[in-house]
């Protein structure tokens, strides 16, 4: 009935991008409004999608479109939305829209905003990226899913490689090679499924719960698909592209990378790997859980050692994604629900955190924490407050969005599916819980370095090492040593001194507009988790139907 | 016995041959003025288009396969058959020829190359390339393949007093002659065993359906295997497959850019057409022998091509090695040993032709401005000449096989699908890794297009013909991206004739 809606969600950003390619000069003067309007219309469509979605039947695919595209390949243009994909579609449209708002608000001339370098190309890249991201969550055909999964690679490569920081070239090439290797292996897994069952339709495949595939084929396909998804997620030990990509990416790139791109990997587990290959999932789940908890602990420990704010948030993503994977590995409705919840919550919270890191990077050249010197709450109280809020949301304070997902994932590990070894998963739960404590530790430590303490500029010389700063100084420093006695030379080393107004400016208009919705949603989902869980529970129960 | 010749069937080759003669005459009798040069180019173009028109007419006609040169007349076996396989390859060759002729018009405008000879030789190559996919006997296959190869040596060497060009021509000549000799040896062995040069008879004998002369039906001598291997080796030279690949880079670099484009698309398509015909039509009974060889050959070819491309600084050399790697991808489905799989090879070849010609056309444009044609000359191309830059970026991403270059992605999916369905998991993994290696150099080149330019940019001339060529290749690549089914329709089960 409303089949045009998913198509429109893809067509609007795509048309926007193509128009930009065809008539670059006509749109030059309205480029800021243009980006905001196109992504705004997409977001409005996604809100319309959520509003007209039949919440009573969240397990059913709705708004379906099913047209043959390449009959020779059995590839159909099959789109649809259910309770699992709906939140992610809205999240994608929202984050893209907020990125455009952030880039374009009020002239867009701040250093982190649109008008700095090649604005048209940036708008084009982001719109193509949006097509790929939304399409991945809408696709109901294995190959179509793969096509959309791949679409994001090139725009992200250019986003990092063109608008990124100093090491952008290496980071962008590492990103694209790593993720392509993963997705080619995933393609092989998808083709194994196709060769065995003769269909590419995700709905039909998940309804048949792996019928027609022997156990060994399922395991093989699950491993192949899992590798591809794990690279994107990223799962330890194939995560190494992520910190570099995040550190070098521009703010909006980091936000979309953490907020949406990582979700494509985890979404693949919920949409394809687990429902289509249930026996493979049972066989591989203990391994998946093991990698997940290693990721949780590894991410937390790596965070403790970071000096760079963006790198710290990147490693924290690895930890959070570990919780998501642990939730999937339990193969229980509770665990999978928790994973899907943590997925969305991580998108909101880490999106906000990367926005904040970008804002701090503008104010303090380099996001190196020790050289910032702390005292953010004193110099920029609002920015400091939002950073504190986002950090405690990320460490999983009850009442905020970050809590429920991780709690449910751990609870799922407490009582995993009957076919899984319970003792092993109890161990995972304990290790995961330990990781949660470590997560709290590094966020508190980060806050103590950045927001607390006295601001460096007003710091008397002999009190240059307050007690809460000690760990920072203990961290290995590879830079040439700057004499601590002359705070001015620190600035000189780090680049041209920013103007007084710029340094002291608290949250600015574009930042406020972009961040407020995220803050509101984090609070909303934290206080009312049922809003999201009621959407995901019915489809999860259906998808897990085949499991004993 | 009087041979009845169906002239409609052979019209595409015939038109090309007649126009080749016409061009030579016109060149001899018209005064040598710049206008004449353009005129000769246009006559060539018209000839190619007319020939393409006949191919389209044959395709539209539908019905059963057309055939002529049959012995005895009116029945099989026939030497010249026009079926969907033939039409797909002839169409591919002629559309590619339009692009190559357009590129040559720019190349020839630079002077230093005799125009009439150039067009004559080009048309001769095309006659061979159009005849080859229609050939259904070994002798005609060899003759057509030589007709494709011989004029290319001369074309390569036409840039007189150029050391690199002469070196390239000699290399190409030696390699080609050796490969022909090897292939002829293989052909003679096969003929000796089966007593026939017709592919259909060959197939019947080798599949055990008919007795080899002087032997019981199921007693094929071991020398058949030697024959198969030698024939495969001969074709491997033509398509620059490992271990017969080392000539590619030097020849591509030494030859004028249009000739390099011709070598990488038309000559390669002819080689693959012959290979697929011989293997799938003639030697289908021996698939157990050649399918594993094809798998190993494919894996080695794509790996060697990609690894060698990694370190190249010259655009043409990079494209040369990348086209070796792409040959590997085209070979890969043949490891499945079936006609359907060969259809995937053809599909990949058609898509590859579009994207590779697009890349060569832009390289041609840049070669007019910077003679050395190194990758660093492409910095900022997307800002100096947005159309050319974006076209090249699209073609490179297509070659890498990533969206938005969907054509390349689907081409790879076709191939992967056949390999996975045939159960050659190891080959699929090798190809997966190779796709990633390939992406490295394609992505770096693409990124250069959008990097800020260093140094002063030379003024960009206007080359209408080459711009047309870019547009044509790009349009084909975009069309195949949106509707890859077109390619599948052209190639589905096409190799069964």
Short mmCIF file of C-alpha atoms in Angstrom, two decimals, chain A residues 21 69-73 75 118 121 143 146-147 150-151 153-154 157-158 169 173 176-177 180-181 184 187-188 191-192 194-195, chain B residues 383 390 397 402-403 406 409-410 413-414 416-417 420-421 428-429 432 435-436 439-440 443-444 446-447 450 481-482 484-485 488:
data_model
loop_
_atom_site.label_atom_id
_atom_site.label_comp_id
_atom_site.label_asym_id
_atom_site.label_seq_id
_atom_site.Cartn_x
_atom_site.Cartn_y
_atom_site.Cartn_z
CA UNK A 21 26.55 16.19 -10.33
CA UNK A 69 15.96 -6.18 -11.28
CA UNK A 70 18.36 -8.70 -12.76
CA UNK A 71 16.37 -11.87 -13.46
CA UNK A 72 19.45 -13.61 -14.78
CA UNK A 73 21.03 -13.29 -11.37
CA UNK A 75 18.36 -10.34 -7.96
CA UNK A 118 34.97 21.75 -1.35
CA UNK A 121 31.73 17.54 -3.04
CA UNK A 143 22.61 -9.38 -3.22
CA UNK A 146 25.43 -6.58 -0.47
CA UNK A 147 25.20 -3.84 -3.10
CA UNK A 150 29.30 -1.77 -0.63
CA UNK A 151 27.92 1.60 -1.71
CA UNK A 153 32.73 2.27 0.92
CA UNK A 154 33.66 4.78 -1.77
CA UNK A 157 36.89 6.55 1.56
CA UNK A 158 36.67 10.01 0.08
CA UNK A 169 45.68 8.87 3.18
CA UNK A 173 43.14 3.23 2.25
CA UNK A 176 38.58 0.62 2.36
CA UNK A 177 40.89 -2.37 1.86
CA UNK A 180 36.35 -4.66 1.20
CA UNK A 181 38.21 -7.82 2.13
CA UNK A 184 34.10 -9.95 -0.52
CA UNK A 187 29.73 -12.17 -0.77
CA UNK A 188 31.12 -15.69 -1.01
CA UNK A 191 26.60 -17.02 -2.78
CA UNK A 192 27.01 -20.28 -0.85
CA UNK A 194 22.28 -19.00 -2.96
CA UNK A 195 23.96 -22.05 -4.44
CA UNK B 383 38.83 19.97 -11.21
CA UNK B 390 34.53 11.92 -13.27
CA UNK B 397 35.68 2.21 -9.64
CA UNK B 402 32.60 -1.33 -6.18
CA UNK B 403 29.39 0.67 -6.24
CA UNK B 406 27.72 -1.42 -10.33
CA UNK B 409 30.42 -5.31 -9.20
CA UNK B 410 27.81 -7.36 -11.02
CA UNK B 413 29.19 -11.40 -8.96
CA UNK B 414 28.50 -13.30 -12.20
CA UNK B 416 31.82 -15.53 -8.26
CA UNK B 417 28.46 -17.18 -8.70
CA UNK B 420 30.83 -21.02 -6.08
CA UNK B 421 28.19 -23.06 -7.91
CA UNK B 428 36.76 -17.91 -5.15
CA UNK B 429 39.00 -17.09 -2.19
CA UNK B 432 38.34 -12.35 -3.33
CA UNK B 435 39.73 -7.98 -5.71
CA UNK B 436 41.10 -6.30 -2.60
CA UNK B 439 41.19 -1.99 -5.25
CA UNK B 440 44.41 -0.62 -3.79
CA UNK B 443 41.53 3.60 -5.35
CA UNK B 444 44.87 5.42 -5.20
CA UNK B 446 40.96 7.62 -8.24
CA UNK B 447 42.02 9.57 -5.18
CA UNK B 450 40.49 14.54 -6.72
CA UNK B 481 25.40 -0.56 -14.18
CA UNK B 482 21.70 0.17 -14.25
CA UNK B 484 23.14 -5.63 -16.18
CA UNK B 485 20.38 -7.92 -17.38
CA UNK B 488 23.12 -11.46 -19.39
#
